PDB file of C-alpha atoms in Angstrom:
ATOM      1  CA  MET Q   1      -1.701 -20.913  29.343  1.00 49.00           C
ATOM      2  CA  THR Q   2       0.346 -19.242  26.726  1.00 47.00           C
ATOM      3  CA  ALA Q   3      -0.235 -15.626  25.853  1.00 47.00           C
ATOM      4  CA  PRO Q   4      -1.511 -15.013  22.344  1.00 48.00           C
ATOM      5  CA  CYS Q   5       1.132 -14.175  19.765  1.00 47.00           C
ATOM      6  CA  SER Q   6       1.058 -10.521  18.846  1.00 51.00           C
ATOM      7  CA  ALA Q   7       1.362 -10.368  15.094  1.00 52.00           C
ATOM      8  CA  PRO Q   8       3.488  -7.524  13.596  1.00 58.00           C
ATOM      9  CA  ARG Q   9       1.551  -4.734  11.951  1.00 93.00           C
ATOM     10  CA  GLN Q  10       1.435  -4.858   8.202  1.00 96.00           C
ATOM     11  CA  VAL Q  11       0.657  -1.842   5.965  1.00 97.00           C
ATOM     12  CA  ALA Q  12       0.016  -2.239   2.295  1.00 98.00           C
ATOM     13  CA  VAL Q  13       1.268   0.605   0.066  1.00 98.00           C
ATOM     14  CA  CYS Q  14      -0.550   0.635  -3.319  1.00 96.00           C
ATOM     15  CA  GLY Q  15       0.138   2.779  -6.343  1.00 96.00           C
ATOM     16  CA  PRO Q  16       0.674   2.717 -10.098  1.00 95.00           C
ATOM     17  CA  ARG Q  17       3.515   1.168 -11.924  1.00 94.00           C
ATOM     18  CA  ASP Q  18       3.610   4.280 -14.195  1.00 95.00           C
ATOM     19  CA  CYS Q  19       3.861   6.788 -11.365  1.00 95.00           C
ATOM     20  CA  THR Q  20       4.993  10.373 -11.341  1.00 95.00           C
ATOM     21  CA  HIS Q  21       8.267  11.448  -9.864  1.00 96.00           C
ATOM     22  CA  ALA Q  22       6.487  13.050  -6.912  1.00 96.00           C
ATOM     23  CA  ASP Q  23       4.594   9.797  -6.210  1.00 97.00           C
ATOM     24  CA  ALA Q  24       7.945   7.817  -6.292  1.00 97.00           C
ATOM     25  CA  ILE Q  25       9.499  10.268  -3.799  1.00 98.00           C
ATOM     26  CA  HIS Q  26       6.437  10.041  -1.551  1.00 98.00           C
ATOM     27  CA  ALA Q  27       6.445   6.246  -1.725  1.00 98.00           C
ATOM     28  CA  ALA Q  28      10.093   6.010  -0.823  1.00 98.00           C
ATOM     29  CA  GLU Q  29       9.569   8.285   2.253  1.00 98.00           C
ATOM     30  CA  VAL Q  30       6.478   6.283   3.290  1.00 98.00           C
ATOM     31  CA  GLY Q  31       8.455   3.090   3.094  1.00 98.00           C
ATOM     32  CA  ARG Q  32      11.314   4.536   5.146  1.00 98.00           C
ATOM     33  CA  LEU Q  33       8.896   5.822   7.797  1.00 98.00           C
ATOM     34  CA  LEU Q  34       6.984   2.511   7.969  1.00 98.00           C
ATOM     35  CA  ALA Q  35      10.262   0.546   8.358  1.00 97.00           C
ATOM     36  CA  GLU Q  36      11.455   2.967  11.087  1.00 97.00           C
ATOM     37  CA  ALA Q  37       8.190   2.278  12.912  1.00 96.00           C
ATOM     38  CA  GLY Q  38       8.827  -1.473  12.757  1.00 96.00           C
ATOM     39  CA  VAL Q  39       5.980  -2.135  10.368  1.00 96.00           C
ATOM     40  CA  THR Q  40       6.013  -4.837   7.702  1.00 97.00           C
ATOM     41  CA  VAL Q  41       5.446  -3.261   4.283  1.00 98.00           C
ATOM     42  CA  LEU Q  42       3.335  -5.045   1.760  1.00 98.00           C
ATOM     43  CA  CYS Q  43       3.304  -4.011  -1.910  1.00 97.00           C
ATOM     44  CA  GLY Q  44       2.794  -5.404  -5.408  1.00 96.00           C
ATOM     45  CA  GLY Q  45       6.506  -6.061  -5.878  1.00 95.00           C
ATOM     46  CA  GLY Q  46       6.775  -4.386  -9.291  1.00 95.00           C
ATOM     47  CA  VAL Q  47       7.949  -1.083 -10.704  1.00 96.00           C
ATOM     48  CA  GLY Q  48       6.708   2.509  -9.957  1.00 96.00           C
ATOM     49  CA  VAL Q  49       5.261   3.124  -6.540  1.00 97.00           C
ATOM     50  CA  MET Q  50       5.926  -0.538  -5.567  1.00 97.00           C
ATOM     51  CA  ALA Q  51       9.609  -0.275  -6.299  1.00 97.00           C
ATOM     52  CA  ALA Q  52       9.903   3.108  -4.598  1.00 98.00           C
ATOM     53  CA  VAL Q  53       8.264   1.912  -1.379  1.00 98.00           C
ATOM     54  CA  ALA Q  54      10.369  -1.238  -1.289  1.00 98.00           C
ATOM     55  CA  GLU Q  55      13.490   0.772  -1.818  1.00 98.00           C
ATOM     56  CA  GLY Q  56      12.602   3.219   0.948  1.00 98.00           C
ATOM     57  CA  ALA Q  57      11.661   0.486   3.410  1.00 98.00           C
ATOM     58  CA  SER Q  58      14.534  -1.835   2.673  1.00 98.00           C
ATOM     59  CA  ARG Q  59      17.168   0.971   2.915  1.00 97.00           C
ATOM     60  CA  ALA Q  60      15.815   1.597   6.433  1.00 98.00           C
ATOM     61  CA  GLY Q  61      16.247  -1.984   7.335  1.00 97.00           C
ATOM     62  CA  GLY Q  62      12.517  -2.842   7.007  1.00 97.00           C
ATOM     63  CA  LEU Q  63      10.777  -6.079   6.047  1.00 97.00           C
ATOM     64  CA  VAL Q  64       9.079  -5.816   2.621  1.00 98.00           C
ATOM     65  CA  ILE Q  65       6.804  -8.398   1.108  1.00 98.00           C
ATOM     66  CA  GLY Q  66       5.858  -8.295  -2.552  1.00 97.00           C
ATOM     67  CA  VAL Q  67       2.589  -9.830  -3.626  1.00 97.00           C
ATOM     68  CA  ARG Q  68       2.886 -10.437  -7.329  1.00 96.00           C
ATOM     69  CA  PRO Q  69       0.126 -11.028  -9.890  1.00 95.00           C
ATOM     70  CA  ASP Q  70       2.209 -13.450 -11.885  1.00 96.00           C
ATOM     71  CA  THR Q  71       5.002 -15.911 -11.496  1.00 95.00           C
ATOM     72  CA  ASP Q  72       7.618 -13.940 -13.419  1.00 95.00           C
ATOM     73  CA  ARG Q  73      10.655 -13.839 -11.168  1.00 95.00           C
ATOM     74  CA  SER Q  74      12.349 -11.356 -13.526  1.00 94.00           C
ATOM     75  CA  ALA Q  75       9.613  -8.743 -12.957  1.00 94.00           C
ATOM     76  CA  VAL Q  76      10.199  -8.203  -9.206  1.00 95.00           C
ATOM     77  CA  CYS Q  77      11.617  -4.921  -7.895  1.00 95.00           C
ATOM     78  CA  ALA Q  78      14.721  -4.731  -5.730  1.00 95.00           C
ATOM     79  CA  GLY Q  79      14.354  -4.267  -2.016  1.00 96.00           C
ATOM     80  CA  LEU Q  80      11.890  -7.106  -1.306  1.00 97.00           C
ATOM     81  CA  SER Q  81      12.513  -9.433   1.577  1.00 97.00           C
ATOM     82  CA  ALA Q  82      10.117 -12.059   0.238  1.00 97.00           C
ATOM     83  CA  VAL Q  83       7.839 -12.490  -2.723  1.00 97.00           C
ATOM     84  CA  LEU Q  84       4.458 -14.266  -3.048  1.00 96.00           C
ATOM     85  CA  TYR Q  85       3.915 -15.329  -6.648  1.00 97.00           C
ATOM     86  CA  THR Q  86       0.086 -15.672  -6.809  1.00 96.00           C
ATOM     87  CA  ASN Q  87      -0.381 -16.087 -10.638  1.00 96.00           C
ATOM     88  CA  MET Q  88      -3.875 -14.534  -9.991  1.00 95.00           C
ATOM     89  CA  GLY Q  89      -3.540 -11.344 -12.039  1.00 94.00           C
ATOM     90  CA  GLU Q  90      -5.266  -8.362 -10.427  1.00 92.00           C
ATOM     91  CA  ALA Q  91      -7.128 -10.741  -8.125  1.00 94.00           C
ATOM     92  CA  ARG Q  92      -4.028 -10.537  -6.111  1.00 94.00           C
ATOM     93  CA  ASN Q  93      -5.153  -7.033  -5.069  1.00 96.00           C
ATOM     94  CA  ALA Q  94      -7.639  -8.711  -2.713  1.00 96.00           C
ATOM     95  CA  ILE Q  95      -4.896 -10.743  -1.129  1.00 96.00           C
ATOM     96  CA  LEU Q  96      -2.731  -7.669  -0.707  1.00 96.00           C
ATOM     97  CA  VAL Q  97      -5.518  -5.628   0.889  1.00 96.00           C
ATOM     98  CA  ARG Q  98      -6.841  -8.392   3.097  1.00 96.00           C
ATOM     99  CA  SER Q  99      -3.406  -9.083   4.423  1.00 96.00           C
ATOM    100  CA  ALA Q 100      -2.989  -5.478   5.694  1.00 97.00           C
ATOM    101  CA  ASP Q 101      -3.793  -3.722   8.975  1.00 96.00           C
ATOM    102  CA  ALA Q 102      -3.960  -0.464   6.988  1.00 96.00           C
ATOM    103  CA  VAL Q 103      -3.689   0.626   3.395  1.00 96.00           C
ATOM    104  CA  ILE Q 104      -1.842   3.665   2.014  1.00 97.00           C
ATOM    105  CA  VAL Q 105      -2.686   4.565  -1.603  1.00 96.00           C
ATOM    106  CA  ILE Q 106      -0.195   6.835  -3.431  1.00 96.00           C
ATOM    107  CA  GLY Q 107      -1.182   8.200  -6.859  1.00 93.00           C
ATOM    108  CA  GLY Q 108      -3.715   6.619  -9.101  1.00 88.00           C
ATOM    109  CA  SER Q 109      -4.255   4.019 -11.892  1.00 90.00           C
ATOM    110  CA  TRP Q 110      -7.079   1.531 -12.617  1.00 89.00           C
ATOM    111  CA  GLY Q 111      -5.319  -1.169 -10.563  1.00 88.00           C
ATOM    112  CA  THR Q 112      -4.694   1.299  -7.749  1.00 90.00           C
ATOM    113  CA  LEU Q 113      -8.480   2.269  -7.859  1.00 91.00           C
ATOM    114  CA  SER Q 114      -9.376  -1.454  -7.396  1.00 92.00           C
ATOM    115  CA  GLU Q 115      -7.063  -1.656  -4.371  1.00 94.00           C
ATOM    116  CA  LEU Q 116      -8.635   1.520  -2.965  1.00 93.00           C
ATOM    117  CA  ALA Q 117     -12.152   0.079  -3.452  1.00 92.00           C
ATOM    118  CA  LEU Q 118     -11.288  -3.232  -1.869  1.00 94.00           C
ATOM    119  CA  ALA Q 119      -9.635  -1.563   1.115  1.00 94.00           C
ATOM    120  CA  HIS Q 120     -12.471   0.846   1.591  1.00 91.00           C
ATOM    121  CA  HIS Q 121     -15.002  -1.938   1.278  1.00 91.00           C
ATOM    122  CA  ARG Q 122     -13.347  -3.849   4.110  1.00 90.00           C
ATOM    123  CA  GLY Q 123     -14.456  -1.111   6.475  1.00 87.00           C
ATOM    124  CA  ASP Q 124     -12.327  -2.261   9.368  1.00 90.00           C
ATOM    125  CA  ILE Q 125      -8.840  -0.799   8.560  1.00 93.00           C
ATOM    126  CA  PRO Q 126      -7.523   2.693   7.939  1.00 94.00           C
ATOM    127  CA  VAL Q 127      -7.426   3.626   4.276  1.00 94.00           C
ATOM    128  CA  VAL Q 128      -5.158   6.684   3.559  1.00 95.00           C
ATOM    129  CA  CYS Q 129      -4.824   8.455   0.240  1.00 94.00           C
ATOM    130  CA  LEU Q 130      -1.757  10.526  -0.696  1.00 94.00           C
ATOM    131  CA  GLY Q 131      -2.585  12.076  -4.014  1.00 89.00           C
ATOM    132  CA  GLY Q 132      -4.387  10.193  -6.727  1.00 82.00           C
ATOM    133  CA  TRP Q 133      -8.115   9.402  -6.897  1.00 81.00           C
ATOM    134  CA  GLN Q 134     -10.894  11.762  -5.909  1.00 81.00           C
ATOM    135  CA  LEU Q 135     -14.128   9.939  -6.286  1.00 85.00           C
ATOM    136  CA  ARG Q 136     -17.684  11.322  -6.856  1.00 87.00           C
ATOM    137  CA  ASP Q 137     -21.097   9.645  -6.999  1.00 88.00           C
ATOM    138  CA  ALA Q 138     -23.530   9.925  -9.893  1.00 92.00           C
ATOM    139  CA  GLY Q 139     -24.773  13.241  -8.531  1.00 93.00           C
ATOM    140  CA  GLY Q 140     -21.288  14.719  -8.440  1.00 91.00           C
ATOM    141  CA  ASN Q 141     -21.001  14.520  -4.651  1.00 91.00           C
ATOM    142  CA  PRO Q 142     -17.597  13.495  -3.175  1.00 87.00           C
ATOM    143  CA  ILE Q 143     -17.376   9.973  -1.938  1.00 85.00           C
ATOM    144  CA  ASP Q 144     -15.368   9.254   1.268  1.00 83.00           C
ATOM    145  CA  ALA Q 145     -12.802   6.855  -0.051  1.00 81.00           C
ATOM    146  CA  GLY Q 146     -10.371   7.177   2.904  1.00 85.00           C
ATOM    147  CA  GLN Q 147      -8.453   9.659   4.878  1.00 91.00           C
ATOM    148  CA  VAL Q 148      -6.591  12.304   2.786  1.00 92.00           C
ATOM    149  CA  ALA Q 149      -2.983  12.772   3.803  1.00 94.00           C
ATOM    150  CA  THR Q 150      -0.977  15.984   3.145  1.00 95.00           C
ATOM    151  CA  ASP Q 151       2.424  14.315   2.955  1.00 97.00           C
ATOM    152  CA  PRO Q 152       4.246  10.985   3.650  1.00 98.00           C
ATOM    153  CA  ALA Q 153       4.610  11.589   7.377  1.00 97.00           C
ATOM    154  CA  ASP Q 154       0.830  12.421   7.691  1.00 97.00           C
ATOM    155  CA  ALA Q 155       0.019   9.269   5.641  1.00 97.00           C
ATOM    156  CA  VAL Q 156       2.010   6.984   7.964  1.00 97.00           C
ATOM    157  CA  ARG Q 157       0.613   8.727  11.030  1.00 96.00           C
ATOM    158  CA  ARG Q 158      -2.934   8.204   9.837  1.00 95.00           C
ATOM    159  CA  ALA Q 159      -2.263   4.563   8.887  1.00 96.00           C
ATOM    160  CA  LEU Q 160      -0.726   3.654  12.194  1.00 94.00           C
ATOM    161  CA  GLY Q 161      -3.254   5.604  14.307  1.00 88.00           C
ATOM    162  CA  PRO Q 162      -2.773   7.027  17.748  1.00 69.00           C
ATOM    163  CA  THR Q 163      -0.502   4.161  18.940  1.00 59.00           C
ATOM    164  CA  GLY Q 164       1.633   4.557  15.781  1.00 55.00           C
TER     165      GLY Q 164
END
């Protein structure tokens, strides 16, 4: 009998295309740290946080998969090892999140909020936030939308867990 194949860990890094300089620096460092840990990085394959995480991971020799919302080959960022062209618009966010063993959210935008919600709704993977959204219910009470990281190393440590 053959032993089951151990799939490599995959971590999705989500964030806005119009990100802050600090978010881009954080994303590049998260990408580098994930690559050094031997983790496959999943991202949206575009600009902003997506491009920064791809750059950080690819410079460290990591495998980076872009999950695109369109079929526009000219819209992909550098640093991707492979690209999935879904032509599904923001519905691709579900594919990105469902393909991950953990999700790190850096910064915030409406698309990033949908990825955060989808990841949290799964309930079976670590969801880590580095900056970005702080959610409250109708009564103004904070909503637990994931672990809050203090810096890129903390975000990666939380995403990978104790065996990281």
